[in-house]
Amino acid sequence: MPTARSEMTPEHAGRLNAHYDAASAHEGQPLLARLREAFLAAGHDPEHLSLDDVAGIDQLHLGGRSASRALAALGGLEKGERVLDVGCGTGGTSRLLAAEFGCDVAGVDITASFIEVASWLSAATGLAKHTHFLCADAASVPLTADSFEVVWCQHALMNMPQVPRVLAEWHRLLVPGGRVLLHEVVAGDNPAPLTLPVPWARTPDTSHLRNRQQLERAMALAGFEPLSIEDVTQAALAWRQEHSRCESGPGETRQQASALPGPTLIFGSDFVQMGRNLRDNLAAGKVRVLQGVWRLGHR
Protein backbone atom coordinates (compact mmCIF):
# COMPACT_ATOMS: atom_id res chain seq x y z
CA MET A 1 0.00 0.00 0.00
CA PRO A 2 1.47 3.42 -0.91
CA THR A 3 2.41 6.01 1.63
CA ALA A 4 -0.51 8.28 2.41
CA ARG A 5 -0.10 11.98 1.79
CA SER A 6 -0.17 14.37 4.73
CA GLU A 7 -3.67 15.14 5.99
CA MET A 8 -2.79 18.06 8.24
CA THR A 9 -2.94 21.55 6.83
CA PRO A 10 -0.61 24.05 8.53
CA GLU A 11 -3.70 25.75 9.99
CA HIS A 12 -5.02 22.51 11.51
CA ALA A 13 -1.61 21.56 12.86
CA GLY A 14 -1.29 25.03 14.35
CA ARG A 15 -4.62 24.69 16.15
CA LEU A 16 -3.54 21.35 17.63
CA ASN A 17 -0.25 22.80 18.80
CA ALA A 18 -2.06 25.74 20.35
CA HIS A 19 -4.50 23.44 22.12
CA TYR A 20 -1.99 20.97 23.52
CA ASP A 21 0.52 23.59 24.57
CA ALA A 22 -1.87 26.31 25.64
CA ALA A 23 -0.03 27.11 28.85
CA SER A 24 3.17 27.98 26.98
CA ALA A 25 1.38 30.66 24.99
CA HIS A 26 -0.10 32.06 28.19
CA GLU A 27 3.11 31.93 30.21
CA GLY A 28 5.44 32.94 27.39
CA GLN A 29 7.90 30.19 28.29
CA PRO A 30 8.49 26.85 26.50
CA LEU A 31 6.89 23.74 27.95
CA LEU A 32 10.24 22.03 28.52
CA ALA A 33 11.57 24.95 30.55
CA ARG A 34 8.41 25.21 32.66
CA LEU A 35 8.39 21.48 33.43
CA ARG A 36 12.05 21.48 34.40
CA GLU A 37 11.44 24.39 36.77
CA ALA A 38 8.43 22.60 38.25
CA PHE A 39 10.46 19.47 39.00
CA LEU A 40 13.16 21.58 40.63
CA ALA A 41 10.53 23.36 42.73
CA ALA A 42 9.22 19.95 43.84
CA GLY A 43 12.72 18.94 44.95
CA HIS A 44 13.49 16.60 42.04
CA ASP A 45 16.51 16.62 39.76
CA PRO A 46 15.09 17.07 36.24
CA GLU A 47 17.96 15.01 34.81
CA HIS A 48 17.25 11.99 37.04
CA LEU A 49 13.57 11.09 37.33
CA SER A 50 11.53 7.94 37.90
CA LEU A 51 8.47 6.84 35.96
CA ASP A 52 6.40 7.61 39.05
CA ASP A 53 7.83 11.13 39.17
CA VAL A 54 6.66 11.92 35.64
CA ALA A 55 3.32 10.06 35.68
CA GLY A 56 1.33 13.29 36.06
CA ILE A 57 2.49 14.66 32.71
CA ASP A 58 3.06 11.62 30.55
CA GLN A 59 -0.22 9.67 30.56
CA LEU A 60 -2.63 12.16 28.99
CA HIS A 61 -5.51 9.72 28.48
CA LEU A 62 -8.36 8.19 30.44
CA GLY A 63 -7.23 5.49 32.83
CA GLY A 64 -3.59 6.56 32.96
CA ARG A 65 -0.97 3.83 33.26
CA SER A 66 -3.51 1.17 34.25
CA ALA A 67 -5.34 1.63 30.94
CA SER A 68 -2.08 1.31 29.01
CA ARG A 69 -1.19 -1.89 30.86
CA ALA A 70 -4.65 -3.31 30.18
CA LEU A 71 -4.35 -2.59 26.45
CA ALA A 72 -0.87 -4.14 26.30
CA ALA A 73 -2.22 -7.28 27.99
CA LEU A 74 -5.22 -7.41 25.66
CA GLY A 75 -2.90 -7.15 22.66
CA GLY A 76 -0.45 -9.77 23.90
CA LEU A 77 2.49 -7.40 23.67
CA GLU A 78 5.79 -9.30 23.71
CA LYS A 79 9.36 -8.44 24.61
CA GLY A 80 11.41 -7.20 21.68
CA GLU A 81 8.46 -6.13 19.55
CA ARG A 82 8.86 -2.89 17.64
CA VAL A 83 6.03 -0.49 18.44
CA LEU A 84 4.93 2.75 16.78
CA ASP A 85 3.19 4.95 19.36
CA VAL A 86 0.95 7.27 17.32
CA GLY A 87 0.02 10.50 19.07
CA CYS A 88 2.61 9.74 21.74
CA GLY A 89 2.29 13.09 23.51
CA THR A 90 5.05 13.48 26.07
CA GLY A 91 6.02 9.83 25.65
CA GLY A 92 4.63 8.22 28.78
CA THR A 93 3.21 5.12 27.15
CA SER A 94 6.32 4.69 25.03
CA ARG A 95 8.40 4.60 28.20
CA LEU A 96 5.98 2.25 29.96
CA LEU A 97 6.09 -0.20 27.05
CA ALA A 98 9.88 -0.08 27.02
CA ALA A 99 10.30 -0.41 30.79
CA GLU A 100 7.60 -2.97 31.58
CA PHE A 101 7.22 -4.94 28.36
CA GLY A 102 10.70 -4.78 26.85
CA CYS A 103 9.61 -3.16 23.58
CA ASP A 104 11.51 -0.80 21.31
CA VAL A 105 9.22 2.15 20.71
CA ALA A 106 9.12 5.00 18.21
CA GLY A 107 6.76 7.78 19.27
CA VAL A 108 5.19 10.16 16.75
CA ASP A 109 3.33 13.37 17.53
CA ILE A 110 2.55 16.52 15.58
CA THR A 111 3.08 18.78 18.63
CA ALA A 112 6.74 19.78 18.58
CA SER A 113 6.91 20.71 22.27
CA PHE A 114 5.65 17.24 23.21
CA ILE A 115 8.42 15.58 21.23
CA GLU A 116 11.02 17.79 22.89
CA VAL A 117 9.67 16.90 26.33
CA ALA A 118 9.34 13.19 25.46
CA SER A 119 13.02 12.97 24.49
CA TRP A 120 14.09 14.75 27.68
CA LEU A 121 11.95 12.57 29.93
CA SER A 122 13.19 9.38 28.31
CA ALA A 123 16.78 10.46 28.91
CA ALA A 124 15.98 11.50 32.49
CA THR A 125 14.34 8.14 33.25
CA GLY A 126 17.10 6.09 31.60
CA LEU A 127 14.97 4.86 28.70
CA ALA A 128 16.48 6.79 25.79
CA LYS A 129 18.00 3.62 24.33
CA HIS A 130 14.60 1.99 23.77
CA THR A 131 12.41 5.02 22.99
CA HIS A 132 12.82 7.42 20.09
CA PHE A 133 10.57 10.31 19.11
CA LEU A 134 9.86 12.31 15.98
CA CYS A 135 7.59 15.21 15.16
CA ALA A 136 5.43 14.20 12.21
CA ASP A 137 1.91 14.02 10.83
CA ALA A 138 0.42 10.60 11.60
CA ALA A 139 -0.71 10.33 7.97
CA SER A 140 2.81 10.79 6.61
CA VAL A 141 5.42 9.24 8.89
CA PRO A 142 9.01 9.45 7.56
CA LEU A 143 9.84 5.82 8.34
CA THR A 144 10.29 2.82 6.08
CA ALA A 145 7.57 0.28 5.32
CA ASP A 146 7.28 -2.93 7.35
CA SER A 147 9.09 -1.34 10.32
CA PHE A 148 6.82 -2.38 13.20
CA GLU A 149 5.04 -5.37 14.66
CA VAL A 150 2.58 -3.12 16.53
CA VAL A 151 0.91 0.24 16.00
CA TRP A 152 -0.25 1.69 19.32
CA CYS A 153 -2.69 4.59 19.58
CA GLN A 154 -4.46 6.04 22.64
CA HIS A 155 -6.89 8.95 22.42
CA ALA A 156 -5.43 10.41 19.23
CA LEU A 157 -7.73 9.58 16.30
CA MET A 158 -10.33 12.09 17.51
CA ASN A 159 -7.83 14.82 16.58
CA MET A 160 -7.43 13.54 13.01
CA PRO A 161 -9.86 14.75 10.32
CA GLN A 162 -8.99 12.07 7.72
CA VAL A 163 -8.67 8.74 9.51
CA PRO A 164 -8.53 6.61 6.31
CA ARG A 165 -5.23 8.27 5.39
CA VAL A 166 -3.83 7.55 8.84
CA LEU A 167 -4.91 3.92 8.67
CA ALA A 168 -3.33 3.58 5.24
CA GLU A 169 -0.07 4.71 6.79
CA TRP A 170 -0.42 2.14 9.57
CA HIS A 171 -0.95 -0.50 6.90
CA ARG A 172 2.27 0.55 5.21
CA LEU A 173 4.35 0.65 8.37
CA LEU A 174 3.25 -2.70 9.84
CA VAL A 175 4.84 -6.02 8.98
CA PRO A 176 2.47 -8.67 7.52
CA GLY A 177 0.26 -9.90 10.34
CA GLY A 178 1.11 -6.87 12.49
CA ARG A 179 -1.33 -5.59 15.09
CA VAL A 180 -3.06 -2.33 15.95
CA LEU A 181 -3.69 -1.73 19.66
CA LEU A 182 -6.23 1.06 20.02
CA HIS A 183 -7.71 2.90 23.01
CA GLU A 184 -10.05 5.55 21.70
CA VAL A 185 -12.82 7.95 22.60
CA VAL A 186 -15.75 7.64 20.18
CA ALA A 187 -19.11 9.36 19.78
CA GLY A 188 -21.87 7.95 21.99
CA ASP A 189 -25.56 7.35 21.31
CA ASN A 190 -26.59 10.73 22.73
CA PRO A 191 -26.56 13.14 19.73
CA ALA A 192 -26.48 16.27 21.90
CA PRO A 193 -23.46 18.53 21.32
CA LEU A 194 -20.39 17.92 23.44
CA THR A 195 -19.87 20.07 26.48
CA LEU A 196 -16.63 21.89 25.60
CA PRO A 197 -13.76 22.29 26.26
CA VAL A 198 -12.57 18.70 26.65
CA PRO A 199 -8.96 17.46 26.83
CA TRP A 200 -8.73 17.00 23.05
CA ALA A 201 -10.68 20.05 21.84
CA ARG A 202 -11.79 23.51 22.84
CA THR A 203 -14.01 24.04 19.79
CA PRO A 204 -16.14 21.71 17.61
CA ASP A 205 -13.90 22.14 14.56
CA THR A 206 -10.96 20.41 16.30
CA SER A 207 -12.99 17.40 17.51
CA HIS A 208 -13.29 14.54 15.03
CA LEU A 209 -15.15 11.85 16.95
CA ARG A 210 -16.54 8.87 15.03
CA ASN A 211 -18.97 6.39 16.48
CA ARG A 212 -18.03 2.76 17.01
CA GLN A 213 -19.58 1.57 13.77
CA GLN A 214 -17.75 4.20 11.73
CA LEU A 215 -14.44 3.34 13.37
CA GLU A 216 -14.87 -0.39 12.85
CA ARG A 217 -15.83 0.15 9.21
CA ALA A 218 -12.78 2.37 8.62
CA MET A 219 -10.52 -0.29 10.14
CA ALA A 220 -12.07 -2.98 7.95
CA LEU A 221 -11.75 -0.92 4.78
CA ALA A 222 -8.08 -0.32 5.61
CA GLY A 223 -7.44 -4.07 5.79
CA PHE A 224 -7.54 -4.69 9.56
CA GLU A 225 -9.34 -7.68 11.06
CA PRO A 226 -10.78 -7.28 14.59
CA LEU A 227 -9.42 -9.68 17.21
CA SER A 228 -10.98 -8.11 20.30
CA ILE A 229 -13.00 -4.94 20.92
CA GLU A 230 -14.20 -3.94 24.38
CA ASP A 231 -16.32 -1.03 25.57
CA VAL A 232 -14.56 0.32 28.67
CA THR A 233 -16.72 3.40 29.17
CA GLN A 234 -17.78 2.61 32.72
CA ALA A 235 -14.21 2.08 33.89
CA ALA A 236 -13.16 5.31 32.16
CA LEU A 237 -16.03 7.22 33.77
CA ALA A 238 -15.17 5.90 37.24
CA TRP A 239 -11.54 6.91 36.74
CA ARG A 240 -12.50 10.39 35.53
CA GLN A 241 -14.96 10.87 38.40
CA GLU A 242 -12.28 10.05 40.95
CA HIS A 243 -9.78 12.42 39.35
CA SER A 244 -12.36 15.21 39.16
CA ARG A 245 -12.99 14.80 42.90
CA CYS A 246 -9.25 15.06 43.60
CA GLU A 247 -8.83 18.08 41.33
CA SER A 248 -11.67 19.98 43.04
CA GLY A 249 -11.21 18.67 46.58
CA PRO A 250 -10.00 20.46 49.72
CA GLY A 251 -6.89 22.61 49.55
CA GLU A 252 -4.72 19.94 51.17
CA THR A 253 -5.73 17.38 48.53
CA ARG A 254 -4.97 19.81 45.73
CA GLN A 255 -1.62 20.70 47.28
CA GLN A 256 -0.60 17.04 47.51
CA ALA A 257 -1.72 16.39 43.94
CA SER A 258 0.27 19.36 42.64
CA ALA A 259 3.57 18.58 44.39
CA LEU A 260 4.82 17.15 41.10
CA PRO A 261 4.02 18.63 37.65
CA GLY A 262 0.57 17.83 36.35
CA PRO A 263 -1.48 18.40 33.18
CA THR A 264 -2.38 21.99 34.03
CA LEU A 265 1.20 22.90 33.10
CA ILE A 266 0.39 21.66 29.58
CA PHE A 267 -3.27 22.51 29.02
CA GLY A 268 -3.49 25.58 31.19
CA SER A 269 -5.76 26.52 34.07
CA ASP A 270 -8.90 25.27 32.31
CA PHE A 271 -7.74 21.65 32.48
CA VAL A 272 -9.87 21.02 35.57
CA GLN A 273 -12.95 22.19 33.65
CA MET A 274 -11.94 19.99 30.70
CA GLY A 275 -11.86 17.00 33.02
CA ARG A 276 -15.28 17.80 34.46
CA ASN A 277 -16.72 18.24 30.99
CA LEU A 278 -15.28 14.91 29.87
CA ARG A 279 -16.79 13.27 32.95
CA ASP A 280 -20.19 14.80 32.15
CA ASN A 281 -20.00 13.82 28.47
CA LEU A 282 -19.23 10.22 29.47
CA ALA A 283 -22.04 10.15 32.00
CA ALA A 284 -24.53 11.57 29.48
CA GLY A 285 -23.63 9.05 26.78
CA LYS A 286 -22.27 11.70 24.43
CA VAL A 287 -18.96 9.83 24.22
CA ARG A 288 -17.83 6.26 24.87
CA VAL A 289 -14.42 4.63 25.23
CA LEU A 290 -13.20 1.56 23.35
CA GLN A 291 -10.08 -0.56 23.51
CA GLY A 292 -9.38 -3.12 20.85
CA VAL A 293 -6.90 -5.16 18.87
CA TRP A 294 -6.86 -5.59 15.11
CA ARG A 295 -4.56 -7.65 12.90
CA LEU A 296 -3.35 -6.63 9.48
CA GLY A 297 -4.90 -8.99 6.95
CA HIS A 298 -3.56 -10.05 3.57
CA ARG A 299 -2.04 -7.24 1.54
CSV table of C-alpha atoms in Angstrom, one decimal:
chain,number,residue,atom,x,y,z
A,1,MET,CA,0.0,0.0,0.0
A,2,PRO,CA,1.5,3.4,-0.9
A,3,THR,CA,2.4,6.0,1.6
A,4,ALA,CA,-0.5,8.3,2.4
A,5,ARG,CA,-0.1,12.0,1.8
A,6,SER,CA,-0.2,14.4,4.7
A,7,GLU,CA,-3.7,15.1,6.0
A,8,MET,CA,-2.8,18.1,8.2
A,9,THR,CA,-2.9,21.6,6.8
A,10,PRO,CA,-0.6,24.0,8.5
A,11,GLU,CA,-3.7,25.7,10.0
A,12,HIS,CA,-5.0,22.5,11.5
A,13,ALA,CA,-1.6,21.6,12.9
A,14,GLY,CA,-1.3,25.0,14.4
A,15,ARG,CA,-4.6,24.7,16.2
A,16,LEU,CA,-3.5,21.4,17.6
A,17,ASN,CA,-0.2,22.8,18.8
A,18,ALA,CA,-2.1,25.7,20.4
A,19,HIS,CA,-4.5,23.4,22.1
A,20,TYR,CA,-2.0,21.0,23.5
A,21,ASP,CA,0.5,23.6,24.6
A,22,ALA,CA,-1.9,26.3,25.6
A,23,ALA,CA,0.0,27.1,28.9
A,24,SER,CA,3.2,28.0,27.0
A,25,ALA,CA,1.4,30.7,25.0
A,26,HIS,CA,-0.1,32.1,28.2
A,27,GLU,CA,3.1,31.9,30.2
A,28,GLY,CA,5.4,32.9,27.4
A,29,GLN,CA,7.9,30.2,28.3
A,30,PRO,CA,8.5,26.8,26.5
A,31,LEU,CA,6.9,23.7,27.9
A,32,LEU,CA,10.2,22.0,28.5
A,33,ALA,CA,11.6,24.9,30.6
A,34,ARG,CA,8.4,25.2,32.7
A,35,LEU,CA,8.4,21.5,33.4
A,36,ARG,CA,12.1,21.5,34.4
A,37,GLU,CA,11.4,24.4,36.8
A,38,ALA,CA,8.4,22.6,38.2
A,39,PHE,CA,10.5,19.5,39.0
A,40,LEU,CA,13.2,21.6,40.6
A,41,ALA,CA,10.5,23.4,42.7
A,42,ALA,CA,9.2,20.0,43.8
A,43,GLY,CA,12.7,18.9,44.9
A,44,HIS,CA,13.5,16.6,42.0
A,45,ASP,CA,16.5,16.6,39.8
A,46,PRO,CA,15.1,17.1,36.2
A,47,GLU,CA,18.0,15.0,34.8
A,48,HIS,CA,17.3,12.0,37.0
A,49,LEU,CA,13.6,11.1,37.3
A,50,SER,CA,11.5,7.9,37.9
A,51,LEU,CA,8.5,6.8,36.0
A,52,ASP,CA,6.4,7.6,39.1
A,53,ASP,CA,7.8,11.1,39.2
A,54,VAL,CA,6.7,11.9,35.6
A,55,ALA,CA,3.3,10.1,35.7
A,56,GLY,CA,1.3,13.3,36.1
A,57,ILE,CA,2.5,14.7,32.7
A,58,ASP,CA,3.1,11.6,30.5
A,59,GLN,CA,-0.2,9.7,30.6
A,60,LEU,CA,-2.6,12.2,29.0
A,61,HIS,CA,-5.5,9.7,28.5
A,62,LEU,CA,-8.4,8.2,30.4
A,63,GLY,CA,-7.2,5.5,32.8
A,64,GLY,CA,-3.6,6.6,33.0
A,65,ARG,CA,-1.0,3.8,33.3
A,66,SER,CA,-3.5,1.2,34.2
A,67,ALA,CA,-5.3,1.6,30.9
A,68,SER,CA,-2.1,1.3,29.0
A,69,ARG,CA,-1.2,-1.9,30.9
A,70,ALA,CA,-4.7,-3.3,30.2
A,71,LEU,CA,-4.3,-2.6,26.5
A,72,ALA,CA,-0.9,-4.1,26.3
A,73,ALA,CA,-2.2,-7.3,28.0
A,74,LEU,CA,-5.2,-7.4,25.7
A,75,GLY,CA,-2.9,-7.2,22.7
A,76,GLY,CA,-0.5,-9.8,23.9
A,77,LEU,CA,2.5,-7.4,23.7
A,78,GLU,CA,5.8,-9.3,23.7
A,79,LYS,CA,9.4,-8.4,24.6
A,80,GLY,CA,11.4,-7.2,21.7
A,81,GLU,CA,8.5,-6.1,19.5
A,82,ARG,CA,8.9,-2.9,17.6
A,83,VAL,CA,6.0,-0.5,18.4
A,84,LEU,CA,4.9,2.7,16.8
A,85,ASP,CA,3.2,5.0,19.4
A,86,VAL,CA,0.9,7.3,17.3
A,87,GLY,CA,0.0,10.5,19.1
A,88,CYS,CA,2.6,9.7,21.7
A,89,GLY,CA,2.3,13.1,23.5
A,90,THR,CA,5.0,13.5,26.1
A,91,GLY,CA,6.0,9.8,25.6
A,92,GLY,CA,4.6,8.2,28.8
A,93,THR,CA,3.2,5.1,27.2
A,94,SER,CA,6.3,4.7,25.0
A,95,ARG,CA,8.4,4.6,28.2
A,96,LEU,CA,6.0,2.3,30.0
A,97,LEU,CA,6.1,-0.2,27.1
A,98,ALA,CA,9.9,-0.1,27.0
A,99,ALA,CA,10.3,-0.4,30.8
A,100,GLU,CA,7.6,-3.0,31.6
A,101,PHE,CA,7.2,-4.9,28.4
A,102,GLY,CA,10.7,-4.8,26.8
A,103,CYS,CA,9.6,-3.2,23.6
A,104,ASP,CA,11.5,-0.8,21.3
A,105,VAL,CA,9.2,2.1,20.7
A,106,ALA,CA,9.1,5.0,18.2
A,107,GLY,CA,6.8,7.8,19.3
A,108,VAL,CA,5.2,10.2,16.7
A,109,ASP,CA,3.3,13.4,17.5
A,110,ILE,CA,2.5,16.5,15.6
A,111,THR,CA,3.1,18.8,18.6
A,112,ALA,CA,6.7,19.8,18.6
A,113,SER,CA,6.9,20.7,22.3
A,114,PHE,CA,5.6,17.2,23.2
A,115,ILE,CA,8.4,15.6,21.2
A,116,GLU,CA,11.0,17.8,22.9
A,117,VAL,CA,9.7,16.9,26.3
A,118,ALA,CA,9.3,13.2,25.5
A,119,SER,CA,13.0,13.0,24.5
A,120,TRP,CA,14.1,14.8,27.7
A,121,LEU,CA,11.9,12.6,29.9
A,122,SER,CA,13.2,9.4,28.3
A,123,ALA,CA,16.8,10.5,28.9
A,124,ALA,CA,16.0,11.5,32.5
A,125,THR,CA,14.3,8.1,33.2
A,126,GLY,CA,17.1,6.1,31.6
A,127,LEU,CA,15.0,4.9,28.7
A,128,ALA,CA,16.5,6.8,25.8
A,129,LYS,CA,18.0,3.6,24.3
A,130,HIS,CA,14.6,2.0,23.8
A,131,THR,CA,12.4,5.0,23.0
A,132,HIS,CA,12.8,7.4,20.1
A,133,PHE,CA,10.6,10.3,19.1
A,134,LEU,CA,9.9,12.3,16.0
A,135,CYS,CA,7.6,15.2,15.2
A,136,ALA,CA,5.4,14.2,12.2
A,137,ASP,CA,1.9,14.0,10.8
A,138,ALA,CA,0.4,10.6,11.6
A,139,ALA,CA,-0.7,10.3,8.0
A,140,SER,CA,2.8,10.8,6.6
A,141,VAL,CA,5.4,9.2,8.9
A,142,PRO,CA,9.0,9.5,7.6
A,143,LEU,CA,9.8,5.8,8.3
A,144,THR,CA,10.3,2.8,6.1
A,145,ALA,CA,7.6,0.3,5.3
A,146,ASP,CA,7.3,-2.9,7.4
A,147,SER,CA,9.1,-1.3,10.3
A,148,PHE,CA,6.8,-2.4,13.2
A,149,GLU,CA,5.0,-5.4,14.7
A,150,VAL,CA,2.6,-3.1,16.5
A,151,VAL,CA,0.9,0.2,16.0
A,152,TRP,CA,-0.3,1.7,19.3
A,153,CYS,CA,-2.7,4.6,19.6
A,154,GLN,CA,-4.5,6.0,22.6
A,155,HIS,CA,-6.9,9.0,22.4
A,156,ALA,CA,-5.4,10.4,19.2
A,157,LEU,CA,-7.7,9.6,16.3
A,158,MET,CA,-10.3,12.1,17.5
A,159,ASN,CA,-7.8,14.8,16.6
A,160,MET,CA,-7.4,13.5,13.0
A,161,PRO,CA,-9.9,14.7,10.3
A,162,GLN,CA,-9.0,12.1,7.7
A,163,VAL,CA,-8.7,8.7,9.5
A,164,PRO,CA,-8.5,6.6,6.3
A,165,ARG,CA,-5.2,8.3,5.4
A,166,VAL,CA,-3.8,7.6,8.8
A,167,LEU,CA,-4.9,3.9,8.7
A,168,ALA,CA,-3.3,3.6,5.2
A,169,GLU,CA,-0.1,4.7,6.8
A,170,TRP,CA,-0.4,2.1,9.6
A,171,HIS,CA,-1.0,-0.5,6.9
A,172,ARG,CA,2.3,0.6,5.2
A,173,LEU,CA,4.4,0.7,8.4
A,174,LEU,CA,3.3,-2.7,9.8
A,175,VAL,CA,4.8,-6.0,9.0
A,176,PRO,CA,2.5,-8.7,7.5
A,177,GLY,CA,0.3,-9.9,10.3
A,178,GLY,CA,1.1,-6.9,12.5
A,179,ARG,CA,-1.3,-5.6,15.1
A,180,VAL,CA,-3.1,-2.3,15.9
A,181,LEU,CA,-3.7,-1.7,19.7
A,182,LEU,CA,-6.2,1.1,20.0
A,183,HIS,CA,-7.7,2.9,23.0
A,184,GLU,CA,-10.0,5.6,21.7
A,185,VAL,CA,-12.8,8.0,22.6
A,186,VAL,CA,-15.8,7.6,20.2
A,187,ALA,CA,-19.1,9.4,19.8
A,188,GLY,CA,-21.9,8.0,22.0
A,189,ASP,CA,-25.6,7.4,21.3
A,190,ASN,CA,-26.6,10.7,22.7
A,191,PRO,CA,-26.6,13.1,19.7
A,192,ALA,CA,-26.5,16.3,21.9
A,193,PRO,CA,-23.5,18.5,21.3
A,194,LEU,CA,-20.4,17.9,23.4
A,195,THR,CA,-19.9,20.1,26.5
A,196,LEU,CA,-16.6,21.9,25.6
A,197,PRO,CA,-13.8,22.3,26.3
A,198,VAL,CA,-12.6,18.7,26.6
A,199,PRO,CA,-9.0,17.5,26.8
A,200,TRP,CA,-8.7,17.0,23.0
A,201,ALA,CA,-10.7,20.0,21.8
A,202,ARG,CA,-11.8,23.5,22.8
A,203,THR,CA,-14.0,24.0,19.8
A,204,PRO,CA,-16.1,21.7,17.6
A,205,ASP,CA,-13.9,22.1,14.6
A,206,THR,CA,-11.0,20.4,16.3
A,207,SER,CA,-13.0,17.4,17.5
A,208,HIS,CA,-13.3,14.5,15.0
A,209,LEU,CA,-15.2,11.9,16.9
A,210,ARG,CA,-16.5,8.9,15.0
A,211,ASN,CA,-19.0,6.4,16.5
A,212,ARG,CA,-18.0,2.8,17.0
A,213,GLN,CA,-19.6,1.6,13.8
A,214,GLN,CA,-17.8,4.2,11.7
A,215,LEU,CA,-14.4,3.3,13.4
A,216,GLU,CA,-14.9,-0.4,12.8
A,217,ARG,CA,-15.8,0.2,9.2
A,218,ALA,CA,-12.8,2.4,8.6
A,219,MET,CA,-10.5,-0.3,10.1
A,220,ALA,CA,-12.1,-3.0,7.9
A,221,LEU,CA,-11.7,-0.9,4.8
A,222,ALA,CA,-8.1,-0.3,5.6
A,223,GLY,CA,-7.4,-4.1,5.8
A,224,PHE,CA,-7.5,-4.7,9.6
A,225,GLU,CA,-9.3,-7.7,11.1
A,226,PRO,CA,-10.8,-7.3,14.6
A,227,LEU,CA,-9.4,-9.7,17.2
A,228,SER,CA,-11.0,-8.1,20.3
A,229,ILE,CA,-13.0,-4.9,20.9
A,230,GLU,CA,-14.2,-3.9,24.4
A,231,ASP,CA,-16.3,-1.0,25.6
A,232,VAL,CA,-14.6,0.3,28.7
A,233,THR,CA,-16.7,3.4,29.2
A,234,GLN,CA,-17.8,2.6,32.7
A,235,ALA,CA,-14.2,2.1,33.9
A,236,ALA,CA,-13.2,5.3,32.2
A,237,LEU,CA,-16.0,7.2,33.8
A,238,ALA,CA,-15.2,5.9,37.2
A,239,TRP,CA,-11.5,6.9,36.7
A,240,ARG,CA,-12.5,10.4,35.5
A,241,GLN,CA,-15.0,10.9,38.4
A,242,GLU,CA,-12.3,10.0,41.0
A,243,HIS,CA,-9.8,12.4,39.4
A,244,SER,CA,-12.4,15.2,39.2
A,245,ARG,CA,-13.0,14.8,42.9
A,246,CYS,CA,-9.3,15.1,43.6
A,247,GLU,CA,-8.8,18.1,41.3
A,248,SER,CA,-11.7,20.0,43.0
A,249,GLY,CA,-11.2,18.7,46.6
A,250,PRO,CA,-10.0,20.5,49.7
A,251,GLY,CA,-6.9,22.6,49.6
A,252,GLU,CA,-4.7,19.9,51.2
A,253,THR,CA,-5.7,17.4,48.5
A,254,ARG,CA,-5.0,19.8,45.7
A,255,GLN,CA,-1.6,20.7,47.3
A,256,GLN,CA,-0.6,17.0,47.5
A,257,ALA,CA,-1.7,16.4,43.9
A,258,SER,CA,0.3,19.4,42.6
A,259,ALA,CA,3.6,18.6,44.4
A,260,LEU,CA,4.8,17.2,41.1
A,261,PRO,CA,4.0,18.6,37.7
A,262,GLY,CA,0.6,17.8,36.4
A,263,PRO,CA,-1.5,18.4,33.2
A,264,THR,CA,-2.4,22.0,34.0
A,265,LEU,CA,1.2,22.9,33.1
A,266,ILE,CA,0.4,21.7,29.6
A,267,PHE,CA,-3.3,22.5,29.0
A,268,GLY,CA,-3.5,25.6,31.2
A,269,SER,CA,-5.8,26.5,34.1
A,270,ASP,CA,-8.9,25.3,32.3
A,271,PHE,CA,-7.7,21.7,32.5
A,272,VAL,CA,-9.9,21.0,35.6
A,273,GLN,CA,-12.9,22.2,33.6
A,274,MET,CA,-11.9,20.0,30.7
A,275,GLY,CA,-11.9,17.0,33.0
A,276,ARG,CA,-15.3,17.8,34.5
A,277,ASN,CA,-16.7,18.2,31.0
A,278,LEU,CA,-15.3,14.9,29.9
A,279,ARG,CA,-16.8,13.3,32.9
A,280,ASP,CA,-20.2,14.8,32.2
A,281,ASN,CA,-20.0,13.8,28.5
A,282,LEU,CA,-19.2,10.2,29.5
A,283,ALA,CA,-22.0,10.1,32.0
A,284,ALA,CA,-24.5,11.6,29.5
A,285,GLY,CA,-23.6,9.1,26.8
A,286,LYS,CA,-22.3,11.7,24.4
A,287,VAL,CA,-19.0,9.8,24.2
A,288,ARG,CA,-17.8,6.3,24.9
A,289,VAL,CA,-14.4,4.6,25.2
A,290,LEU,CA,-13.2,1.6,23.4
A,291,GLN,CA,-10.1,-0.6,23.5
A,292,GLY,CA,-9.4,-3.1,20.8
A,293,VAL,CA,-6.9,-5.2,18.9
A,294,TRP,CA,-6.9,-5.6,15.1
A,295,ARG,CA,-4.6,-7.6,12.9
A,296,LEU,CA,-3.3,-6.6,9.5
A,297,GLY,CA,-4.9,-9.0,6.9
A,298,HIS,CA,-3.6,-10.0,3.6
A,299,ARG,CA,-2.0,-7.2,1.5
